[in-house]
């Protein structure tokens, strides 16, 4: 199961963290009530992008490291694989935060 399933299942927690970042004084009970009121579709809003990126991350970072390590050594392989991983995941995670922010109804909309 690994990474993609874990990332998909943890989407409501990421969305809750986004909501609390927007309203630092919100109580746990108020946040729980808001999330329950929004429904299941809103809890998992934005799950597809990070889950798809995690699939690539889960299956490709190891081979990228081994290919890069042949030419760059172990430290270079780690650095190169980390850069590739960041490029793969950044866009999807950013989009997830935008969707969570825009669906929360707090503050202005993000592009």
PDB file of C-alpha atoms in Angstrom:
ATOM      1  CA  UNK A   1       0.000   0.000   0.000  1.00  0.00           C
ATOM      2  CA  UNK A   2       2.666   2.491   1.028  1.00  0.00           C
ATOM      3  CA  UNK A   3       2.942   6.136   0.136  1.00  0.00           C
ATOM      4  CA  UNK A   4       0.052   6.863  -2.243  1.00  0.00           C
ATOM      5  CA  UNK A   5      -2.568   5.281   0.020  1.00  0.00           C
ATOM      6  CA  UNK A   6      -1.179   7.032   3.092  1.00  0.00           C
ATOM      7  CA  UNK A   7      -1.125  10.388   1.300  1.00  0.00           C
ATOM      8  CA  UNK A   8      -4.701   9.902   0.084  1.00  0.00           C
ATOM      9  CA  UNK A   9      -5.991   8.871   3.503  1.00  0.00           C
ATOM     10  CA  UNK A  10      -4.237  11.787   5.223  1.00  0.00           C
ATOM     11  CA  UNK A  11      -5.811  14.442   2.980  1.00  0.00           C
ATOM     12  CA  UNK A  12      -8.413  15.463   5.623  1.00  0.00           C
ATOM     13  CA  UNK A  13      -5.598  16.074   8.103  1.00  0.00           C
ATOM     14  CA  UNK A  14      -3.712  18.259   5.607  1.00  0.00           C
ATOM     15  CA  UNK A  15      -6.907  20.180   4.932  1.00  0.00           C
ATOM     16  CA  UNK A  16      -7.479  20.605   8.673  1.00  0.00           C
ATOM     17  CA  UNK A  17      -3.943  21.952   9.060  1.00  0.00           C
ATOM     18  CA  UNK A  18      -4.623  24.446   6.282  1.00  0.00           C
ATOM     19  CA  UNK A  19      -7.817  25.551   8.054  1.00  0.00           C
ATOM     20  CA  UNK A  20      -6.045  26.017  11.380  1.00  0.00           C
ATOM     21  CA  UNK A  21      -3.248  27.962   9.705  1.00  0.00           C
ATOM     22  CA  UNK A  22      -5.894  30.396   8.465  1.00  0.00           C
ATOM     23  CA  UNK A  23      -7.580  30.657  11.862  1.00  0.00           C
ATOM     24  CA  UNK A  24      -5.002  30.032  14.598  1.00  0.00           C
ATOM     25  CA  UNK A  25      -7.504  30.679  17.408  1.00  0.00           C
ATOM     26  CA  UNK A  26     -10.068  28.091  16.299  1.00  0.00           C
ATOM     27  CA  UNK A  27     -10.795  25.358  18.820  1.00  0.00           C
ATOM     28  CA  UNK A  28     -10.576  21.675  18.000  1.00  0.00           C
ATOM     29  CA  UNK A  29     -14.319  21.279  18.557  1.00  0.00           C
ATOM     30  CA  UNK A  30     -15.146  24.190  16.233  1.00  0.00           C
ATOM     31  CA  UNK A  31     -12.822  22.807  13.564  1.00  0.00           C
ATOM     32  CA  UNK A  32     -14.314  19.326  13.908  1.00  0.00           C
ATOM     33  CA  UNK A  33     -17.843  20.754  13.616  1.00  0.00           C
ATOM     34  CA  UNK A  34     -16.908  22.740  10.506  1.00  0.00           C
ATOM     35  CA  UNK A  35     -15.307  19.738   8.839  1.00  0.00           C
ATOM     36  CA  UNK A  36     -18.279  17.505   9.697  1.00  0.00           C
ATOM     37  CA  UNK A  37     -20.648  20.136   8.315  1.00  0.00           C
ATOM     38  CA  UNK A  38     -18.748  20.346   5.003  1.00  0.00           C
ATOM     39  CA  UNK A  39     -19.230  16.658   4.302  1.00  0.00           C
ATOM     40  CA  UNK A  40     -17.034  13.859   3.018  1.00  0.00           C
ATOM     41  CA  UNK A  41     -16.462  15.363  -0.427  1.00  0.00           C
ATOM     42  CA  UNK A  42     -14.953  18.490   1.121  1.00  0.00           C
ATOM     43  CA  UNK A  43     -12.842  16.489   3.576  1.00  0.00           C
ATOM     44  CA  UNK A  44     -11.052  14.815   0.670  1.00  0.00           C
ATOM     45  CA  UNK A  45     -10.983  17.878  -1.579  1.00  0.00           C
ATOM     46  CA  UNK A  46      -7.675  18.012  -3.416  1.00  0.00           C
ATOM     47  CA  UNK A  47      -6.676  14.386  -2.738  1.00  0.00           C
ATOM     48  CA  UNK A  48      -6.018  13.339  -6.323  1.00  0.00           C
ATOM     49  CA  UNK A  49      -2.992  15.522  -7.073  1.00  0.00           C
ATOM     50  CA  UNK A  50      -0.913  14.586  -4.021  1.00  0.00           C
ATOM     51  CA  UNK A  51      -1.923  10.924  -4.337  1.00  0.00           C
ATOM     52  CA  UNK A  52      -0.854  10.797  -7.989  1.00  0.00           C
ATOM     53  CA  UNK A  53       2.403  12.570  -7.153  1.00  0.00           C
ATOM     54  CA  UNK A  54       2.999  10.134  -4.298  1.00  0.00           C
ATOM     55  CA  UNK A  55       2.625   7.242  -6.748  1.00  0.00           C
ATOM     56  CA  UNK A  56       5.434   8.665  -8.863  1.00  0.00           C
ATOM     57  CA  UNK A  57       7.430   9.470  -5.742  1.00  0.00           C
ATOM     58  CA  UNK A  58       6.909   5.994  -4.280  1.00  0.00           C
ATOM     59  CA  UNK A  59       7.896   4.122  -7.420  1.00  0.00           C
ATOM     60  CA  UNK A  60      10.523   6.320  -9.050  1.00  0.00           C
ATOM     61  CA  UNK A  61      12.721   8.010  -6.450  1.00  0.00           C
ATOM     62  CA  UNK A  62      14.729   4.841  -5.748  1.00  0.00           C
ATOM     63  CA  UNK A  63      15.622   4.201  -9.390  1.00  0.00           C
ATOM     64  CA  UNK A  64      16.429   7.904  -9.879  1.00  0.00           C
ATOM     65  CA  UNK A  65      18.811   7.731  -6.925  1.00  0.00           C
ATOM     66  CA  UNK A  66      20.598   4.627  -8.227  1.00  0.00           C
ATOM     67  CA  UNK A  67      20.944   6.089 -11.722  1.00  0.00           C
ATOM     68  CA  UNK A  68      22.295   9.387 -10.401  1.00  0.00           C
ATOM     69  CA  UNK A  69      24.581   7.719  -7.845  1.00  0.00           C
ATOM     70  CA  UNK A  70      26.430   5.922 -10.652  1.00  0.00           C
ATOM     71  CA  UNK A  71      27.590   9.278 -12.020  1.00  0.00           C
ATOM     72  CA  UNK A  72      27.478  11.605  -9.007  1.00  0.00           C
ATOM     73  CA  UNK A  73      28.341   9.318  -6.089  1.00  0.00           C
ATOM     74  CA  UNK A  74      26.128   8.628  -3.078  1.00  0.00           C
ATOM     75  CA  UNK A  75      25.800  12.246  -1.898  1.00  0.00           C
ATOM     76  CA  UNK A  76      25.140  13.477  -5.425  1.00  0.00           C
ATOM     77  CA  UNK A  77      22.577  10.741  -5.950  1.00  0.00           C
ATOM     78  CA  UNK A  78      20.729  11.714  -2.774  1.00  0.00           C
ATOM     79  CA  UNK A  79      20.797  15.397  -3.746  1.00  0.00           C
ATOM     80  CA  UNK A  80      19.583  14.716  -7.281  1.00  0.00           C
ATOM     81  CA  UNK A  81      16.839  12.312  -6.147  1.00  0.00           C
ATOM     82  CA  UNK A  82      15.681  14.823  -3.522  1.00  0.00           C
ATOM     83  CA  UNK A  83      15.475  17.572  -6.147  1.00  0.00           C
ATOM     84  CA  UNK A  84      13.455  15.350  -8.494  1.00  0.00           C
ATOM     85  CA  UNK A  85      11.163  14.337  -5.631  1.00  0.00           C
ATOM     86  CA  UNK A  86      10.584  17.980  -4.668  1.00  0.00           C
ATOM     87  CA  UNK A  87       9.743  18.892  -8.266  1.00  0.00           C
ATOM     88  CA  UNK A  88       7.257  16.023  -8.552  1.00  0.00           C
ATOM     89  CA  UNK A  89       5.462  16.697  -5.259  1.00  0.00           C
ATOM     90  CA  UNK A  90       5.556  20.510  -4.954  1.00  0.00           C
ATOM     91  CA  UNK A  91       2.903  21.344  -7.541  1.00  0.00           C
ATOM     92  CA  UNK A  92       0.420  18.755  -6.288  1.00  0.00           C
ATOM     93  CA  UNK A  93       0.819  19.738  -2.635  1.00  0.00           C
ATOM     94  CA  UNK A  94       0.507  23.430  -3.483  1.00  0.00           C
ATOM     95  CA  UNK A  95      -2.702  22.776  -5.410  1.00  0.00           C
ATOM     96  CA  UNK A  96      -4.098  20.793  -2.464  1.00  0.00           C
ATOM     97  CA  UNK A  97      -3.504  23.755  -0.140  1.00  0.00           C
ATOM     98  CA  UNK A  98      -5.134  26.141  -2.641  1.00  0.00           C
ATOM     99  CA  UNK A  99      -8.233  23.953  -2.882  1.00  0.00           C
ATOM    100  CA  UNK A 100      -8.455  23.556   0.897  1.00  0.00           C
ATOM    101  CA  UNK A 101      -8.045  27.315   1.412  1.00  0.00           C
ATOM    102  CA  UNK A 102     -10.615  28.252  -1.235  1.00  0.00           C
ATOM    103  CA  UNK A 103     -13.192  25.782   0.067  1.00  0.00           C
ATOM    104  CA  UNK A 104     -12.815  26.982   3.670  1.00  0.00           C
ATOM    105  CA  UNK A 105     -14.528  30.302   2.992  1.00  0.00           C
ATOM    106  CA  UNK A 106     -11.976  32.188   5.094  1.00  0.00           C
ATOM    107  CA  UNK A 107     -10.133  35.171   3.664  1.00  0.00           C
ATOM    108  CA  UNK A 108      -9.545  35.850  -0.005  1.00  0.00           C
ATOM    109  CA  UNK A 109      -9.380  33.204  -2.700  1.00  0.00           C
ATOM    110  CA  UNK A 110      -5.993  31.906  -3.805  1.00  0.00           C
ATOM    111  CA  UNK A 111      -5.318  31.692  -7.574  1.00  0.00           C
TER     112      UNK A 111
END
